[in-house]
C-alpha cells in the first residue's frame, strides 16, 4: 500500500552503494496498465527519471493496482536481466544491462515520499555458466599450417 500521492516500489540489484545500482521500477496503474515496469540504471547518484534515457528505457507490462500483491522475479545473468510476474514463465521485460557494474548487493526500492510493502523476499545465487573452451580439433587460422 502507498500514500495517497503514489506508490513506486522496485527491486535494486548490482548495487555498489546508494549512488550506483540497477533498478526495476513497478507502477501500479490498474488493470489496463501497459509499460508500467521500467529498467533504470542509477549512476553516480543520478537516476534518469525525466530524461530521454527514461523515456526510451526498456519497459514491460504488468497490470496491477495499488494494494494488490504482485509477485515479481528479477533474474540477472551476466549482462542480461529479465523480469517475470505472477507465475508467468516468460519474462515481461528483458534488458541488456547498460551500466559497468559487475555484481553487487540486492535490495528493495521505494520512491521519494511514497511507501510500499514487501514480503517473502528471497535471493538465490546461481553459479555462472562458464564459456566452453573451443574444441581441440579447431583448425588454426591461415589454413592450419605454421610457417617456419
XYZ file of N, CA and C in Angstrom:
444
model
N 0.848 -1.188 0.000
C 0.000 0.000 0.000
C 0.878 1.229 0.000
N 0.345 2.328 -0.455
C 1.140 3.543 -0.513
C 0.358 4.749 -0.026
N 1.036 5.863 0.062
C 0.387 7.113 0.436
C -0.526 7.549 -0.707
N -1.383 8.533 -0.443
C -2.300 8.985 -1.484
C -1.566 9.515 -2.713
N -0.356 10.042 -2.530
C 0.382 10.613 -3.644
C 0.966 9.593 -4.595
N 1.057 8.338 -4.207
C 1.608 7.346 -5.120
C 2.347 6.246 -4.391
N 2.710 5.280 -5.169
C 3.494 4.155 -4.674
C 4.425 3.761 -5.801
N 5.703 3.672 -5.514
C 6.685 3.419 -6.556
C 7.670 2.347 -6.079
N 7.226 1.103 -5.942
C 8.132 0.053 -5.464
C 9.057 -0.443 -6.568
N 10.165 -1.026 -6.146
C 11.092 -1.578 -7.122
C 12.072 -2.534 -6.482
N 12.852 -3.170 -7.336
C 13.898 -4.095 -6.923
C 15.232 -3.522 -7.403
N 16.177 -3.432 -6.482
C 17.521 -2.949 -6.803
C 18.442 -4.154 -6.894
N 19.345 -4.137 -7.862
C 20.330 -5.206 -7.976
C 21.641 -4.627 -8.489
N 22.712 -5.366 -8.299
C 24.077 -4.949 -8.640
C 24.450 -3.640 -7.950
N 23.899 -3.394 -6.767
C 24.166 -2.145 -6.046
C 25.583 -2.138 -5.483
N 26.290 -1.052 -5.744
C 27.611 -0.834 -5.167
C 27.490 0.003 -3.898
N 26.543 0.931 -3.910
C 26.267 1.829 -2.797
C 24.940 2.520 -3.113
N 24.587 3.569 -2.373
C 23.302 4.243 -2.606
C 23.318 5.133 -3.840
N 24.454 5.229 -4.508
C 24.574 6.090 -5.685
C 24.673 5.322 -7.001
N 24.973 4.014 -6.933
C 25.247 3.228 -8.136
C 24.571 1.870 -8.043
N 23.563 1.654 -8.902
C 22.795 0.412 -8.866
C 21.910 0.315 -10.100
N 21.334 -0.855 -10.313
C 20.312 -1.062 -11.338
C 18.974 -1.188 -10.624
N 17.913 -0.742 -11.281
C 16.594 -0.715 -10.668
C 15.529 -1.176 -11.653
N 14.647 -2.055 -11.192
C 13.411 -2.362 -11.913
C 12.310 -1.719 -11.094
N 11.612 -0.803 -11.694
C 10.612 0.037 -11.033
C 9.230 -0.375 -11.521
N 8.283 -0.545 -10.600
C 6.931 -1.012 -10.937
C 5.901 0.046 -10.556
N 5.015 0.362 -11.470
C 4.000 1.384 -11.211
C 2.614 0.744 -11.196
N 1.896 0.847 -10.085
C 0.553 0.263 -10.008
C -0.476 1.162 -10.698
N -0.683 0.915 -11.969
C -1.555 1.792 -12.761
C -2.903 1.160 -13.092
N -3.242 0.035 -12.471
C -4.547 -0.574 -12.681
C -4.530 -1.718 -13.674
N -5.701 -2.291 -13.883
C -5.857 -3.497 -14.694
C -5.512 -3.294 -16.164
N -5.584 -2.084 -16.652
C -5.304 -1.814 -18.063
C -3.894 -1.260 -18.293
N -3.040 -1.341 -17.287
C -1.708 -0.737 -17.367
C -0.858 -1.392 -18.452
N -0.121 -0.566 -19.148
C 0.890 -1.036 -20.093
C 2.163 -0.235 -19.829
N 3.294 -0.814 -20.140
C 4.584 -0.134 -19.983
C 4.811 0.404 -18.573
N 4.337 -0.322 -17.558
C 4.457 0.159 -16.182
C 5.582 -0.500 -15.394
N 6.438 -1.251 -16.085
C 7.619 -1.849 -15.468
C 8.812 -1.310 -16.248
N 9.739 -0.646 -15.543
C 10.817 0.070 -16.215
C 12.169 -0.333 -15.631
N 13.161 -0.504 -16.494
C 14.543 -0.708 -16.060
C 15.255 0.634 -16.076
N 15.917 0.966 -14.964
C 16.676 2.206 -14.880
C 18.025 1.955 -14.216
N 19.124 2.373 -14.827
C 20.415 2.318 -14.155
C 20.655 3.638 -13.414
N 21.118 3.557 -12.184
C 21.488 4.758 -11.430
C 23.011 4.831 -11.407
N 23.542 5.950 -11.871
C 24.995 6.126 -11.935
C 25.383 7.423 -11.239
N 26.275 7.311 -10.274
C 26.799 8.472 -9.553
C 25.676 9.309 -8.937
N 24.639 8.629 -8.439
C 23.539 9.305 -7.767
C 22.480 9.870 -8.686
N 22.626 9.667 -9.988
C 21.666 10.200 -10.943
C 20.794 9.070 -11.488
N 19.500 9.170 -11.229
C 18.522 8.248 -11.813
C 17.828 9.031 -12.921
N 17.833 8.526 -14.137
C 17.335 9.319 -15.276
C 15.810 9.397 -15.367
N 15.153 9.918 -14.325
C 13.688 9.961 -14.314
C 13.122 10.794 -15.456
N 13.610 11.980 -15.650
C 12.977 12.900 -16.605
C 13.906 13.226 -17.758
N 14.537 12.219 -18.290
C 15.444 12.422 -19.412
C 15.044 11.503 -20.553
N 15.705 11.664 -21.690
C 15.457 10.765 -22.811
C 15.782 9.331 -22.437
N 16.786 9.148 -21.562
C 17.143 7.791 -21.139
C 15.953 7.119 -20.452
N 15.172 7.876 -19.691
C 13.992 7.303 -19.031
C 12.869 7.077 -20.046
N 12.615 8.063 -20.864
C 11.535 7.971 -21.851
C 11.767 6.789 -22.778
N 13.021 6.551 -23.135
C 13.353 5.497 -24.088
C 13.823 4.201 -23.435
N 13.757 4.117 -22.119
C 14.256 2.908 -21.452
C 13.304 1.736 -21.694
N 13.852 0.509 -21.660
C 13.025 -0.683 -21.898
C 11.902 -0.790 -20.865
N 10.732 -1.223 -21.330
C 9.558 -1.338 -20.456
C 8.829 -2.644 -20.694
N 8.125 -3.067 -19.658
C 7.254 -4.225 -19.744
C 5.904 -3.882 -19.142
N 4.957 -4.780 -19.280
C 3.601 -4.536 -18.770
C 3.216 -5.591 -17.746
N 2.772 -5.109 -16.580
C 2.295 -5.978 -15.504
C 1.109 -5.286 -14.850
N -0.078 -5.422 -15.435
C -1.238 -4.745 -14.860
C -1.466 -5.159 -13.405
N -1.497 -4.162 -12.525
C -1.858 -4.379 -11.130
C -2.241 -3.041 -10.528
N -2.957 -3.094 -9.430
C -3.477 -1.891 -8.782
C -2.839 -1.690 -7.415
N -2.947 -0.481 -6.908
C -2.470 -0.188 -5.550
C -3.138 -1.131 -4.565
N -2.375 -1.609 -3.613
C -2.907 -2.501 -2.593
C -2.920 -3.960 -3.007
N -2.650 -4.243 -4.271
C -2.625 -5.617 -4.772
C -1.198 -6.153 -4.659
N -1.044 -7.384 -4.159
C 0.268 -8.005 -4.115
C 0.644 -8.454 -5.517
N 1.846 -8.141 -5.913
C 2.337 -8.523 -7.232
C 3.618 -9.323 -7.048
N 3.554 -10.653 -7.209
C 4.780 -11.445 -7.140
C 5.701 -11.091 -8.311
N 6.953 -10.780 -7.999
C 7.917 -10.343 -9.004
C 9.197 -11.155 -8.859
N 9.774 -11.527 -9.986
C 11.059 -12.215 -10.015
C 11.976 -11.456 -10.968
N 13.160 -11.081 -10.483
C 14.166 -10.447 -11.322
C 15.336 -11.412 -11.410
N 15.692 -11.798 -12.614
C 16.810 -12.720 -12.837
C 17.912 -11.974 -13.565
N 19.106 -12.044 -13.003
C 20.256 -11.368 -13.589
C 21.315 -12.415 -13.895
N 21.773 -12.418 -15.137
C 22.835 -13.337 -15.532
C 23.740 -12.607 -16.502
N 24.969 -12.397 -16.079
C 25.900 -11.654 -16.919
C 25.404 -10.237 -17.140
N 25.283 -9.854 -18.388
C 24.815 -8.509 -18.731
C 23.339 -8.476 -19.117
N 22.604 -9.519 -18.760
C 21.182 -9.598 -19.093
C 20.354 -9.669 -17.808
N 19.203 -9.045 -17.834
C 18.250 -9.148 -16.720
C 16.867 -9.380 -17.307
N 16.057 -10.162 -16.609
C 14.683 -10.391 -17.039
C 13.765 -10.283 -15.831
N 12.549 -9.834 -16.098
C 11.554 -9.642 -15.046
C 10.348 -10.502 -15.374
N 9.921 -11.274 -14.381
C 8.707 -12.086 -14.506
C 7.758 -11.690 -13.395
N 6.458 -11.799 -13.650
C 5.459 -11.509 -12.625
C 4.484 -12.672 -12.503
N 3.871 -12.713 -11.350
C 2.926 -13.792 -11.035
C 3.596 -15.135 -11.322
N 2.931 -16.048 -11.963
C 3.521 -17.353 -12.270
C 3.845 -17.498 -13.750
N 4.038 -16.378 -14.443
C 4.339 -16.430 -15.875
C 5.755 -16.949 -16.094
N 5.910 -17.886 -17.015
C 7.246 -18.415 -17.287
C 8.031 -17.498 -18.223
N 7.341 -16.760 -19.079
C 8.024 -15.846 -19.994
C 8.203 -14.481 -19.333
N 9.350 -13.849 -19.550
C 9.568 -12.527 -18.960
C 8.677 -11.460 -19.593
N 8.294 -10.485 -18.777
C 7.549 -9.332 -19.301
C 8.508 -8.235 -19.743
N 9.764 -8.366 -19.301
C 10.791 -7.396 -19.666
C 12.143 -8.103 -19.655
N 12.880 -7.957 -20.728
C 14.251 -8.465 -20.815
C 15.128 -7.320 -21.282
N 16.237 -7.105 -20.591
C 17.098 -5.971 -20.933
C 18.557 -6.386 -20.936
N 19.305 -5.679 -21.737
C 20.766 -5.757 -21.666
C 21.172 -4.642 -20.720
N 21.875 -5.003 -19.655
C 22.243 -4.028 -18.637
C 23.231 -3.028 -19.218
N 23.030 -1.762 -18.880
C 23.776 -0.708 -19.546
C 24.894 -0.108 -18.713
N 25.011 -0.495 -17.468
C 25.980 0.135 -16.592
C 27.157 -0.805 -16.379
N 28.294 -0.290 -16.023
C 29.523 -1.073 -15.928
C 29.601 -1.995 -14.717
N 28.620 -2.046 -13.864
C 28.689 -2.807 -12.621
C 28.868 -4.297 -12.869
N 29.611 -4.932 -11.993
C 29.837 -6.367 -12.074
C 29.571 -6.942 -10.689
N 28.356 -7.386 -10.457
C 27.979 -7.894 -9.142
C 27.563 -6.765 -8.216
N 27.210 -7.115 -7.003
C 26.810 -6.118 -6.029
C 25.702 -6.638 -5.138
N 25.081 -5.741 -4.413
C 24.035 -6.081 -3.453
C 22.653 -6.023 -4.089
N 21.694 -6.562 -3.356
C 20.303 -6.588 -3.797
C 19.463 -5.897 -2.726
N 18.417 -5.210 -3.142
C 17.566 -4.539 -2.168
C 16.220 -4.177 -2.733
N 15.441 -3.496 -1.922
C 14.133 -3.017 -2.351
C 14.189 -1.500 -2.482
N 13.275 -0.971 -3.266
C 13.252 0.451 -3.564
C 11.859 0.998 -3.293
N 11.816 2.185 -2.766
C 10.537 2.871 -2.574
C 10.757 4.329 -2.925
N 9.982 4.837 -3.875
C 10.157 6.200 -4.359
C 10.025 7.242 -3.263
N 10.568 8.428 -3.536
C 10.559 9.530 -2.585
C 9.146 9.847 -2.111
N 8.981 9.955 -0.816
C 7.720 10.306 -0.158
C 6.569 9.389 -0.558
N 6.885 8.123 -0.779
C 5.850 7.117 -1.001
C 6.146 5.962 -0.055
N 5.295 4.991 -0.047
C 5.543 3.823 0.789
C 5.165 2.576 0.000
N 5.732 1.461 0.408
C 5.415 0.185 -0.223
C 5.676 -0.910 0.798
N 5.051 -2.043 0.589
C 5.276 -3.199 1.443
C 5.854 -4.317 0.599
N 6.791 -5.047 1.192
C 7.424 -6.173 0.520
C 7.311 -7.378 1.445
N 7.140 -8.546 0.883
C 7.088 -9.755 1.696
C 7.668 -10.921 0.904
N 8.053 -11.955 1.652
C 8.593 -13.183 1.058
C 9.737 -12.905 0.093
N 10.620 -12.057 0.502
C 11.766 -11.680 -0.318
C 12.797 -12.804 -0.243
N 13.154 -13.377 -1.378
C 14.140 -14.460 -1.443
C 15.214 -14.122 -2.458
N 16.412 -14.533 -2.143
C 17.535 -14.337 -3.057
C 18.175 -15.700 -3.278
N 18.368 -16.039 -4.546
C 19.068 -17.279 -4.894
C 20.239 -16.927 -5.788
N 21.366 -17.494 -5.479
C 22.561 -17.271 -6.273
C 22.776 -18.473 -7.181
N 22.919 -18.216 -8.447
C 23.189 -19.263 -9.421
C 24.636 -19.121 -9.867
N 25.316 -20.231 -9.953
C 26.694 -20.198 -10.439
C 26.681 -19.764 -11.905
N 27.640 -18.932 -12.287
C 27.689 -18.516 -13.693
C 27.970 -19.705 -14.601
N 27.426 -19.638 -15.785
C 27.673 -20.678 -16.780
C 28.985 -20.356 -17.476
N 29.981 -21.234 -17.353
C 31.268 -20.930 -17.987
C 31.175 -21.006 -19.503
N 32.003 -20.220 -20.154
C 32.088 -20.267 -21.613
C 32.964 -21.462 -21.952
N 32.480 -22.383 -22.775
C 33.271 -23.585 -23.068
C 34.510 -23.264 -23.890
N 35.550 -24.084 -23.672
C 36.756 -23.960 -24.479
C 36.438 -24.415 -25.898
N 37.169 -23.883 -26.879
C 36.943 -24.351 -28.261
C 37.374 -25.807 -28.380
N 36.790 -26.542 -29.300
C 37.189 -27.941 -29.472
C 38.654 -28.043 -29.886
N 39.299 -29.118 -29.457
C 40.718 -29.300 -29.775
C 40.949 -29.510 -31.263
N 39.929 -29.857 -31.991
C 40.071 -30.102 -33.428
C 39.899 -28.835 -34.247
N 39.831 -27.687 -33.580
C 39.659 -26.435 -34.316
C 40.864 -26.199 -35.217
N 40.590 -25.784 -36.431
C 41.653 -25.519 -37.406
C 42.196 -24.128 -37.147
N 43.531 -23.987 -37.003
C 44.105 -22.664 -36.790
C 43.847 -21.762 -37.992
N 43.832 -20.470 -37.772
C 43.663 -19.530 -38.871
C 44.847 -19.633 -39.822
N 44.614 -19.347 -41.068
C 45.689 -19.357 -42.051
C 45.890 -20.711 -42.687
N 44.873 -21.543 -42.703
C 44.958 -22.810 -43.405
C 45.461 -23.974 -42.585
N 45.846 -23.745 -41.347
C 46.223 -24.851 -40.500
C 47.695 -25.227 -40.537
N 48.494 -24.505 -41.299
C 49.921 -24.818 -41.347
C 50.724 -23.657 -40.795
N 51.653 -24.010 -39.981
C 52.550 -22.984 -39.435
C 53.755 -22.863 -40.351
N 54.207 -21.660 -40.548
C 55.407 -21.487 -41.389
C 56.604 -21.261 -40.484
N 57.760 -21.758 -40.955
C 58.994 -21.639 -40.145
C 59.768 -20.428 -40.525
